[in-house]
CSV table of C-alpha atoms in Angstrom, one decimal:
chain,number,residue,atom,x,y,z
A,1,TYR,CA,0.0,0.0,0.0
A,2,LYS,CA,2.9,2.4,0.7
A,3,ALA,CA,4.5,1.7,-2.6
A,4,LEU,CA,1.3,2.1,-4.5
A,5,THR,CA,0.6,5.4,-2.7
A,6,ALA,CA,4.0,6.6,-3.7
A,7,VAL,CA,3.3,5.6,-7.3
A,8,ARG,CA,0.0,7.4,-7.3
A,9,LEU,CA,1.5,10.6,-5.9
A,10,ALA,CA,4.3,10.6,-8.4
A,11,GLN,CA,1.8,10.2,-11.2
A,12,ALA,CA,-0.4,13.0,-9.9
A,13,LEU,CA,2.6,15.4,-9.5
A,14,SER,CA,4.0,14.5,-12.9
A,15,ALA,CA,0.6,15.1,-14.5
A,16,GLN,CA,0.7,18.6,-13.0
A,17,GLY,CA,4.0,19.4,-14.6
A,18,LEU,CA,6.3,18.5,-11.7
A,19,PRO,CA,8.2,15.3,-12.7
A,20,ALA,CA,8.4,13.0,-9.7
A,21,VAL,CA,9.7,9.5,-9.2
A,22,PRO,CA,8.5,6.9,-6.6
A,23,VAL,CA,11.4,5.7,-4.5
A,24,PHE,CA,11.1,2.8,-2.0
A,25,TRP,CA,13.7,2.9,0.7
A,26,LEU,CA,14.5,-0.6,1.9
A,27,ALA,CA,14.6,-0.5,5.7
A,28,ASP,CA,17.3,-3.2,5.9
A,29,GLN,CA,19.5,-1.4,8.4
A,30,ASP,CA,17.1,-2.1,11.2
A,31,HIS,CA,18.1,-4.9,13.6
A,32,ASP,CA,14.5,-5.8,14.7
A,33,LEU,CA,14.4,-9.2,13.0
A,34,GLU,CA,11.3,-10.2,15.0
A,35,GLU,CA,9.3,-7.6,13.1
A,36,VAL,CA,10.1,-9.2,9.6
A,37,ALA,CA,10.8,-12.8,10.3
A,38,HIS,CA,7.1,-13.9,10.0
A,39,ILE,CA,4.0,-13.0,8.1
A,40,ALA,CA,0.5,-14.5,8.1
A,41,THR,CA,-1.9,-15.8,5.6
A,42,PHE,CA,-5.4,-17.4,5.8
A,43,ASP,CA,-6.5,-21.0,5.5
A,44,ASP,CA,-10.0,-21.9,4.0
A,45,GLY,CA,-11.7,-21.1,7.3
A,46,TYR,CA,-10.0,-17.7,7.7
A,47,GLU,CA,-7.7,-18.9,10.5
A,48,LEU,CA,-4.3,-17.3,10.4
A,49,ILE,CA,-1.4,-19.4,9.3
A,50,SER,CA,2.1,-18.1,10.3
A,51,LEU,CA,4.9,-18.3,7.7
A,52,THR,CA,8.2,-18.0,9.4
A,53,ASP,CA,11.9,-18.0,8.7
A,54,ARG,CA,14.2,-16.5,11.4
A,55,GLY,CA,17.1,-16.8,9.0
A,56,GLU,CA,20.8,-17.2,9.6
A,57,ARG,CA,22.0,-14.2,11.5
A,58,PRO,CA,25.8,-13.4,11.4
A,59,ALA,CA,25.5,-11.7,14.9
A,60,ALA,CA,22.8,-11.5,17.5
A,61,ARG,CA,21.9,-7.9,16.7
A,62,SER,CA,23.0,-7.6,13.1
A,63,SER,CA,21.0,-5.5,10.6
A,64,VAL,CA,18.2,-7.6,9.0
A,65,GLY,CA,19.7,-6.8,5.6
A,66,HIS,CA,22.6,-9.1,6.5
A,67,VAL,CA,20.5,-12.0,7.6
A,68,LYS,CA,20.3,-14.9,5.2
A,69,LEU,CA,17.2,-17.0,4.5
A,70,SER,CA,17.5,-20.5,5.8
A,71,SER,CA,15.9,-23.8,4.6
A,72,GLN,CA,12.8,-22.7,6.6
A,73,ILE,CA,11.8,-20.5,3.7
A,74,ASP,CA,11.0,-23.6,1.6
A,75,GLY,CA,8.6,-24.9,4.2
A,76,ALA,CA,7.0,-21.5,4.5
A,77,LEU,CA,6.4,-21.3,0.8
A,78,GLU,CA,4.9,-24.8,0.8
A,79,LEU,CA,2.5,-23.7,3.5
A,80,LEU,CA,1.6,-20.7,1.4
A,81,GLU,CA,1.0,-22.9,-1.6
A,82,ARG,CA,-1.4,-25.1,0.3
A,83,SER,CA,-3.4,-22.1,1.6
A,84,LEU,CA,-4.1,-20.8,-2.0
A,85,PRO,CA,-6.4,-22.2,-4.6
A,86,THR,CA,-4.9,-23.7,-7.8
A,87,GLY,CA,-4.7,-21.4,-10.8
A,88,GLU,CA,-2.6,-18.9,-12.7
A,89,PRO,CA,-2.4,-16.3,-9.8
A,90,ARG,CA,-1.0,-18.8,-7.4
A,91,GLU,CA,1.5,-20.3,-9.9
A,92,ARG,CA,2.8,-16.9,-10.9
A,93,LEU,CA,3.1,-15.7,-7.3
A,94,LEU,CA,4.9,-18.8,-6.2
A,95,ARG,CA,7.2,-18.8,-9.2
A,96,ASP,CA,8.3,-15.3,-8.3
A,97,LEU,CA,8.7,-16.0,-4.6
A,98,ARG,CA,10.7,-19.2,-5.1
A,99,GLU,CA,13.0,-17.4,-7.5
A,100,THR,CA,13.6,-14.5,-5.1
A,101,TYR,CA,13.2,-16.1,-1.6
A,102,ARG,CA,15.9,-18.8,-1.7
A,103,PRO,CA,18.0,-20.2,1.1
A,104,GLY,CA,21.3,-18.3,1.4
A,105,THR,CA,19.8,-15.1,-0.1
A,106,THR,CA,19.7,-12.1,2.3
A,107,TRP,CA,16.5,-10.6,3.4
A,108,ALA,CA,17.4,-7.4,1.5
A,109,GLU,CA,18.0,-9.2,-1.8
A,110,ALA,CA,14.9,-11.3,-1.5
A,111,PHE,CA,12.5,-8.5,-0.6
A,112,GLY,CA,14.1,-6.1,-3.0
A,113,CYS,CA,13.9,-8.5,-6.0
A,114,PHE,CA,10.3,-9.5,-5.3
A,115,MET,CA,9.3,-5.8,-4.9
A,116,ALA,CA,11.0,-5.0,-8.2
A,117,ARG,CA,8.9,-7.7,-10.0
A,118,LEU,CA,5.7,-6.2,-8.5
A,119,PHE,CA,6.5,-2.5,-9.1
A,120,SER,CA,9.1,-2.1,-11.9
A,121,ARG,CA,6.3,-1.4,-14.5
A,122,TRP,CA,5.6,1.8,-12.6
A,123,GLY,CA,9.2,2.9,-12.4
A,124,VAL,CA,9.6,2.4,-8.7
A,125,VAL,CA,13.2,2.9,-7.7
A,126,LEU,CA,14.4,0.6,-4.8
A,127,LEU,CA,17.1,2.2,-2.7
A,128,ASP,CA,19.2,0.0,-0.4
A,129,PRO,CA,20.9,2.0,2.4
A,130,LEU,CA,23.3,-0.9,3.0
A,131,ASP,CA,24.8,-0.2,-0.4
A,132,GLU,CA,28.2,1.2,0.5
A,133,ALA,CA,28.2,3.8,-2.2
A,134,VAL,CA,24.8,5.1,-1.2
A,135,HIS,CA,25.8,5.1,2.5
A,136,ARG,CA,29.0,7.0,1.9
A,137,LEU,CA,27.0,9.9,0.4
A,138,GLY,CA,25.5,10.3,3.9
A,139,THR,CA,28.8,10.6,5.7
A,140,ARG,CA,28.4,14.3,6.5
A,141,VAL,CA,25.0,13.6,8.1
A,142,TYR,CA,26.5,11.2,10.6
A,143,GLN,CA,29.4,13.5,11.3
A,144,GLN,CA,27.0,16.4,12.0
A,145,ALA,CA,24.8,14.2,14.1
A,146,LEU,CA,27.8,13.3,16.3
A,147,ALA,CA,29.3,16.8,16.5
A,148,ARG,CA,25.9,18.3,17.5
A,149,ALA,CA,24.6,15.4,19.5
A,150,GLY,CA,23.8,17.5,22.6
A,151,GLU,CA,21.9,20.1,20.6
A,152,LEU,CA,19.9,17.6,18.7
A,153,ARG,CA,19.0,15.7,21.8
A,154,GLN,CA,17.8,18.9,23.5
A,155,ARG,CA,15.6,19.7,20.4
A,156,LEU,CA,14.1,16.2,20.5
A,157,LEU,CA,13.4,16.4,24.3
A,158,GLU,CA,11.6,19.7,23.8
A,159,ARG,CA,9.7,18.5,20.9
A,160,SER,CA,8.6,15.3,22.7
A,161,GLN,CA,7.5,17.4,25.7
A,162,ALA,CA,5.5,19.7,23.4
A,163,LEU,CA,3.7,16.7,21.8
A,164,LEU,CA,2.8,15.3,25.2
A,165,GLN,CA,1.5,18.7,26.4
A,166,ALA,CA,-0.6,18.9,23.2
A,167,GLY,CA,-2.3,15.6,24.2
A,168,TYR,CA,-0.4,13.5,21.6
A,169,HIS,CA,2.4,11.0,22.4
A,170,ALA,CA,6.1,10.6,21.8
A,171,GLN,CA,6.5,7.5,19.7
A,172,VAL,CA,10.3,7.2,20.3
A,173,HIS,CA,11.6,7.4,23.8
A,174,VAL,CA,14.4,10.0,24.0
A,175,THR,CA,16.6,10.2,27.2
A,176,GLU,CA,19.2,12.5,28.5
A,177,GLU,CA,21.9,10.2,27.0
A,178,SER,CA,20.4,9.4,23.6
A,179,THR,CA,22.1,10.0,20.3
A,180,LEU,CA,20.7,9.5,16.8
A,181,VAL,CA,23.4,7.0,15.8
A,182,PHE,CA,24.0,3.2,16.0
A,183,VAL,CA,27.4,1.7,15.6
A,184,THR,CA,28.2,-1.7,14.1
A,185,GLN,CA,30.5,-3.5,16.6
A,186,GLU,CA,31.6,-7.1,15.8
A,187,GLY,CA,28.6,-7.5,13.5
A,188,ASN,CA,26.1,-6.2,16.1
A,189,ARG,CA,24.2,-2.9,15.7
A,190,VAL,CA,24.6,-1.3,19.1
A,191,PRO,CA,23.3,2.1,20.3
A,192,LEU,CA,25.6,5.0,20.8
A,193,THR,CA,24.9,7.1,23.9
A,194,GLN,CA,26.5,10.2,25.4
A,195,ARG,CA,27.1,10.7,29.1
A,196,ASP,CA,28.9,13.7,30.6
A,197,GLY,CA,30.2,14.6,27.1
A,198,GLU,CA,31.7,11.2,26.4
A,199,PHE,CA,30.4,8.7,23.8
A,200,LEU,CA,29.6,5.2,24.9
A,201,LEU,CA,29.1,2.0,22.8
A,202,ASP,CA,26.2,0.0,24.2
A,203,GLY,CA,26.3,2.1,27.3
A,204,ARG,CA,29.7,0.8,28.4
A,205,GLU,CA,32.7,1.1,26.0
A,206,LYS,CA,34.1,4.7,25.6
A,207,ILE,CA,34.8,5.9,22.1
A,208,SER,CA,36.0,9.4,21.1
A,209,LEU,CA,34.3,11.8,18.6
A,210,GLY,CA,37.5,11.7,16.5
A,211,GLU,CA,37.3,7.9,16.2
A,212,LEU,CA,33.7,8.0,15.3
A,213,GLU,CA,34.2,10.6,12.6
A,214,ALA,CA,37.1,8.5,11.2
A,215,ARG,CA,34.8,5.5,11.1
A,216,ALA,CA,32.3,7.5,9.1
A,217,GLU,CA,35.0,8.2,6.5
A,218,THR,CA,36.7,4.8,6.4
A,219,ARG,CA,34.0,2.4,7.4
A,220,PRO,CA,30.8,4.1,6.3
A,221,LEU,CA,28.6,1.0,6.9
A,222,GLY,CA,29.8,1.0,10.5
A,223,LEU,CA,27.4,3.8,11.4
A,224,SER,CA,23.6,3.8,10.8
A,225,PRO,CA,20.8,6.2,11.8
A,226,ASN,CA,18.1,5.6,14.4
A,227,VAL,CA,14.5,5.9,13.4
A,228,LEU,CA,14.4,9.7,13.9
A,229,LEU,CA,17.6,10.4,11.9
A,230,ARG,CA,16.8,8.0,9.1
A,231,PRO,CA,14.2,10.3,7.4
A,232,VAL,CA,16.8,13.2,7.6
A,233,VAL,CA,19.4,11.0,5.8
A,234,GLN,CA,16.8,10.1,3.2
A,235,ASP,CA,15.9,13.7,2.5
A,236,ILE,CA,19.5,15.0,2.4
A,237,LEU,CA,20.4,12.2,-0.1
A,238,LEU,CA,17.3,12.8,-2.2
A,239,PRO,CA,15.3,15.8,-3.3
A,240,THR,CA,12.2,14.5,-1.4
A,241,LEU,CA,9.0,16.3,-2.0
A,242,ALA,CA,6.7,14.0,-0.1
A,243,TYR,CA,7.1,11.0,2.2
A,244,VAL,CA,4.4,8.3,2.4
A,245,ALA,CA,4.0,7.2,6.0
A,246,GLY,CA,2.2,4.5,7.9
A,247,PRO,CA,0.4,5.2,11.2
A,248,SER,CA,3.4,4.6,13.4
A,249,GLU,CA,5.7,6.6,11.2
A,250,LEU,CA,3.3,9.5,11.3
A,251,ALA,CA,3.9,9.6,15.1
A,252,TYR,CA,7.7,9.5,15.1
A,253,LEU,CA,7.9,11.9,12.1
A,254,GLY,CA,6.2,14.4,14.4
A,255,GLN,CA,9.3,14.2,16.6
A,256,ALA,CA,11.8,14.1,13.8
A,257,ASN,CA,10.4,17.4,12.6
A,258,ALA,CA,12.6,19.1,15.2
A,259,LEU,CA,15.8,17.9,13.5
A,260,TYR,CA,15.4,19.3,10.0
A,261,ALA,CA,16.3,23.0,10.7
A,262,ILE,CA,19.7,21.9,12.2
A,263,PHE,CA,20.5,20.0,9.0
A,264,GLY,CA,19.4,22.9,6.8
A,265,ARG,CA,16.6,20.9,5.1
A,266,PRO,CA,12.9,21.5,5.2
A,267,GLN,CA,10.8,18.4,6.2
A,268,PRO,CA,8.9,17.1,3.2
A,269,VAL,CA,5.1,16.8,3.0
A,270,ILE,CA,4.1,13.8,5.1
A,271,PHE,CA,1.3,11.9,3.2
A,272,PRO,CA,-0.5,9.1,5.0
A,273,ARG,CA,-0.4,5.9,3.0
A,274,ALA,CA,-3.6,4.4,1.5
A,275,GLY,CA,-5.3,1.8,3.6
A,276,PHE,CA,-7.7,-1.0,2.4
A,277,THR,CA,-9.8,-3.7,3.8
A,278,LEU,CA,-10.3,-6.3,1.1
A,279,VAL,CA,-13.5,-8.4,0.9
A,280,ASP,CA,-13.8,-11.7,-1.0
A,281,ARG,CA,-17.0,-13.0,-2.5
A,282,ARG,CA,-17.8,-15.4,0.4
A,283,ILE,CA,-17.5,-12.6,3.0
A,284,GLN,CA,-19.4,-10.2,0.8
A,285,HIS,CA,-22.2,-12.7,0.5
A,286,LEU,CA,-22.4,-13.0,4.4
A,287,MET,CA,-22.4,-9.2,4.7
A,288,GLU,CA,-25.3,-8.9,2.3
A,289,LYS,CA,-27.2,-11.8,3.9
A,290,TYR,CA,-27.1,-10.3,7.4
A,291,ARG,CA,-27.1,-6.7,6.2
A,292,VAL,CA,-23.9,-5.8,8.0
A,293,SER,CA,-21.0,-3.6,7.0
A,294,VAL,CA,-17.3,-3.7,7.6
A,295,GLU,CA,-17.9,-1.0,10.2
A,296,ASP,CA,-20.2,-3.3,12.1
A,297,VAL,CA,-17.5,-5.9,12.2
A,298,TRP,CA,-15.0,-3.3,13.4
A,299,GLN,CA,-17.2,-2.5,16.4
A,300,GLY,CA,-16.6,-5.9,17.8
A,301,GLU,CA,-18.1,-9.3,18.4
A,302,GLU,CA,-21.0,-8.2,20.6
A,303,HIS,CA,-22.2,-5.5,18.2
A,304,LEU,CA,-21.9,-7.9,15.2
A,305,GLY,CA,-23.7,-10.6,17.1
A,306,ARG,CA,-26.6,-8.3,17.7
A,307,ARG,CA,-26.8,-7.4,14.1
A,308,ILE,CA,-26.6,-11.0,12.8
A,309,ALA,CA,-29.0,-12.3,15.4
A,310,ALA,CA,-31.5,-9.5,14.6
A,311,THR,CA,-31.4,-10.5,10.9
A,312,GLY,CA,-31.0,-14.3,11.2
A,313,ILE,CA,-33.3,-15.3,14.1
A,314,ALA,CA,-36.7,-14.2,15.3
A,315,ALA,CA,-37.2,-11.5,12.6
A,316,GLY,CA,-38.3,-8.3,14.2
A,317,TRP,CA,-37.2,-8.9,17.8
A,318,SER,CA,-34.6,-6.2,17.6
A,319,GLU,CA,-37.1,-3.7,16.3
A,320,ARG,CA,-39.6,-4.6,19.0
A,321,PHE,CA,-36.8,-4.2,21.6
A,322,ASP,CA,-36.1,-0.8,20.2
A,323,GLN,CA,-39.8,0.1,20.4
A,324,SER,CA,-39.9,-1.0,24.1
A,325,GLU,CA,-36.9,1.1,24.9
A,326,GLN,CA,-38.6,4.1,23.3
A,327,GLU,CA,-41.9,3.6,25.1
A,328,GLN,CA,-39.9,3.2,28.4
A,329,ALA,CA,-38.2,6.5,27.7
A,330,GLN,CA,-41.4,8.2,26.9
A,331,LEU,CA,-43.0,7.0,30.2
A,332,LEU,CA,-40.1,8.2,32.3
A,333,GLU,CA,-40.2,11.6,30.5
A,334,ARG,CA,-43.9,11.9,31.5
A,335,LEU,CA,-43.0,11.0,35.1
A,336,ARG,CA,-40.3,13.7,35.0
A,337,GLN,CA,-42.9,16.4,34.5
A,338,ASP,CA,-44.9,15.1,37.5
A,339,VAL,CA,-41.8,14.9,39.7
A,340,GLU,CA,-40.7,18.4,38.7
A,341,THR,CA,-44.1,19.7,39.7
A,342,LEU,CA,-44.5,17.7,43.0
A,343,ASP,CA,-40.9,17.6,44.3
A,344,PRO,CA,-38.0,18.8,42.1
A,345,THR,CA,-35.5,17.4,44.6
A,346,LEU,CA,-36.4,13.9,43.4
A,347,LEU,CA,-35.2,14.6,39.8
A,348,ASP,CA,-31.8,13.1,40.6
A,349,ALA,CA,-33.4,10.0,41.9
A,350,LEU,CA,-35.4,9.7,38.7
A,351,HIS,CA,-32.3,10.2,36.6
A,352,HIS,CA,-30.5,7.4,38.5
A,353,THR,CA,-33.5,5.2,38.0
A,354,GLN,CA,-33.5,5.9,34.3
A,355,GLU,CA,-29.8,5.0,34.1
A,356,ARG,CA,-30.3,1.7,36.0
A,357,ILE,CA,-33.2,0.8,33.7
A,358,GLN,CA,-31.1,1.5,30.6
A,359,TYR,CA,-28.2,-0.5,32.0
A,360,GLN,CA,-30.5,-3.5,32.6
A,361,MET,CA,-32.1,-3.2,29.1
A,362,ASP,CA,-28.6,-3.2,27.5
A,363,ARG,CA,-27.7,-6.3,29.4
A,364,LEU,CA,-30.9,-8.0,28.4
A,365,ARG,CA,-30.3,-7.1,24.7
A,366,GLY,CA,-26.8,-8.5,24.9
A,367,LYS,CA,-28.1,-11.8,26.5
A,368,LEU,CA,-30.8,-12.1,23.9
A,369,SER,CA,-28.2,-11.6,21.1
A,370,ARG,CA,-25.9,-14.2,22.6
A,371,ALA,CA,-28.8,-16.6,23.1
A,372,ALA,CA,-29.9,-16.3,19.5
A,373,LEU,CA,-26.4,-17.0,18.3
A,374,GLN,CA,-26.0,-20.0,20.6
A,375,ARG,CA,-29.3,-21.4,19.2
A,376,SER,CA,-27.9,-21.2,15.7
A,377,GLU,CA,-24.4,-22.8,15.2
A,378,LEU,CA,-24.5,-21.6,11.6
A,379,LEU,CA,-25.0,-17.9,12.6
A,380,GLY,CA,-22.1,-18.2,15.1
A,381,ARG,CA,-19.8,-19.7,12.4
A,382,HIS,CA,-20.7,-16.9,10.0
A,383,ALA,CA,-20.1,-14.2,12.7
A,384,GLN,CA,-16.6,-15.8,13.4
A,385,SER,CA,-15.8,-15.9,9.7
A,386,LEU,CA,-16.5,-12.2,9.4
A,387,LEU,CA,-14.5,-11.3,12.5
A,388,ARG,CA,-11.5,-13.5,11.5
A,389,PHE,CA,-11.3,-12.2,8.0
A,390,LEU,CA,-12.0,-8.5,8.5
A,391,THR,CA,-10.4,-8.0,12.0
A,392,PRO,CA,-7.8,-10.8,12.4
A,393,ARG,CA,-6.4,-10.7,16.0
A,394,LYS,CA,-8.9,-7.8,16.6
A,395,SER,CA,-6.8,-5.6,14.3
A,396,LEU,CA,-7.1,-4.1,10.9
A,397,GLN,CA,-6.7,-6.7,8.2
A,398,GLU,CA,-3.8,-4.8,6.6
A,399,ARG,CA,-1.8,-5.0,9.8
A,400,GLU,CA,-2.0,-8.8,10.1
A,401,VAL,CA,-2.4,-10.5,6.7
A,402,SER,CA,0.3,-10.4,4.1
A,403,GLY,CA,-0.5,-9.1,0.6
A,404,VAL,CA,0.7,-12.3,-0.9
A,405,TYR,CA,-2.5,-14.0,0.2
A,406,PHE,CA,-4.5,-11.7,-2.0
A,407,LEU,CA,-2.1,-11.7,-4.9
A,408,GLY,CA,-2.2,-15.5,-4.9
A,409,ARG,CA,-6.0,-15.5,-5.2
A,410,VAL,CA,-6.7,-12.5,-7.5
A,411,GLY,CA,-3.4,-12.1,-9.4
A,412,TYR,CA,-1.1,-9.1,-9.9
A,413,GLU,CA,-4.0,-7.2,-11.5
A,414,LEU,CA,-5.2,-6.5,-8.0
A,415,LEU,CA,-2.3,-4.0,-7.8
A,416,ASP,CA,-3.9,-2.1,-10.7
A,417,ARG,CA,-7.3,-2.1,-9.0
A,418,LEU,CA,-5.8,-0.8,-5.8
A,419,LEU,CA,-3.8,1.9,-7.5
A,420,ALA,CA,-7.0,3.1,-9.3
A,421,HIS,CA,-8.7,3.6,-6.0
A,422,ILE,CA,-5.9,5.6,-4.4
A,423,ARG,CA,-6.5,9.4,-4.4
A,424,ALA,CA,-3.7,12.0,-4.3
A,425,ASP,CA,-5.9,14.4,-2.3
A,426,CYS,CA,-7.2,12.0,0.3
A,427,SER,CA,-5.9,8.9,2.2
A,428,ASP,CA,-9.1,7.6,3.7
A,429,HIS,CA,-9.3,3.9,4.5
A,430,GLN,CA,-11.3,2.1,1.8
A,431,VAL,CA,-13.2,-1.2,1.5
A,432,LEU,CA,-12.7,-3.0,-1.8
A,433,ALA,CA,-14.4,-6.2,-2.9
A,434,TYR,CA,-12.6,-8.6,-5.2
C-alpha cells in the first residue's frame, strides 16, 4: 500500500508538470528481526497461518539486511501454496517468490527483488541504504549528528514534551543520554549514547568523537541512523517532495520534525499511505445476507452478534426491543414532568432510576443476542468468519495479513485495481471487494 501510494502521488505530480519518481527505501539497516521474520496468511476457514523464517544471522543484533534466509523458507512457501487455490495467480506468485526467496539469499536481496517484480512497471526505484556507495554519500549527516549530539538531543526532548502537552504522544523514547546513531561492533548494531560529554558504545565502552568521525570516513557502513535520523538521511540524499508514511511513522515523524532545521533541510510533506480492507465473495455474501457492513465488524463481536441475530433469528425482535426502549423513555419523561411539579429534589433519583433501567435493558439485549447466536451454530460460524477475515487478531486486516495472500488469489492485476482507488488528495481507509 505504501509503494502504490507513492506511485499514485508521483503520477499526480508529474501530470501537474512536476516530474516525480516513486522511491522505495529498503529499511534493511534495522536490527529488529522479529518484526520481519514472519507473516500470516489465511486457511480456508480464515484462520491465520504463520509463515516464518528466522534466517541465519551473522550476529545477535546484526541488521536484518545481512540475515540470510534458511531452509525454513522452503517450508513457509509450501504452507503458502497449500493455503491458496490452484490457478494462474497462485502459480505466478509462487514462481516469483521461489526465484527471489531462496536459502542463502539475504532478506534485503529477496525482498528487493520481489518488490522489483511487482512495481518495476511503474518505475519504482528501490534504494538500499546498505549499499556502501549510497551510504558513503550520507557521511556528513552522521558527522554532523555526532558533533551536535547534545543540541539535537535537546531539540528532541523539547519536541517530545510539546507533543505530550498537546495531548499527543512521543513514539520514540528519548533520554538525556540518547544520540541518533547506531554503531556496528563485531557485526552487532549497538546504540551510541553520550554521558557527561563522552560517547559510549552500548552504554559501556568509551569511544572518542574523532574515532567515530574517522569510522564515518573509512567504514561508512559502521554507522547507521536511528528511526528519527533516518528520514533526515533520506531527505539529504534525495530531493524528497513527499514522504508516504504508515500510522506509526506519522507519530515519530512528528518528533523528527525538530531535527530538520539543524541540518538545513525542510521536512517534506508527510502523506499518510492508503489503507484498504479487502473483501472476498464469500465474505461479501455474508455481509449482504445479514445486512452488516465492515464498520459493524470493526465494532466488535458483541455488536456484530446483535446485528446478525436480529437478521437471522426471530425476525423483528430487535425492532420490538427498540420500540420497548422508546416507550420506556417516553414513560419516564412523562414522570419527569410530574416529579418536577411535585418535588424537584427527586429529579436526581429519577435520573439514576433511568440510568439503571437503561443498563439492565442493554444487558438484556446482549443476552438475547448471545442466546440467539447460541441457538444457531451456523450464525455463530458466520459471525466468526467475518471477524476472523475482517479483523484478524482484533486488528485491521492490513496489519496482520500479508499481501501475498490476496495476490495469490486474485493475481497481480489486483495492484492495478488498488492503484486506481488511491487518491492523491485523500488517504481515507477504503473497503474494496474482489
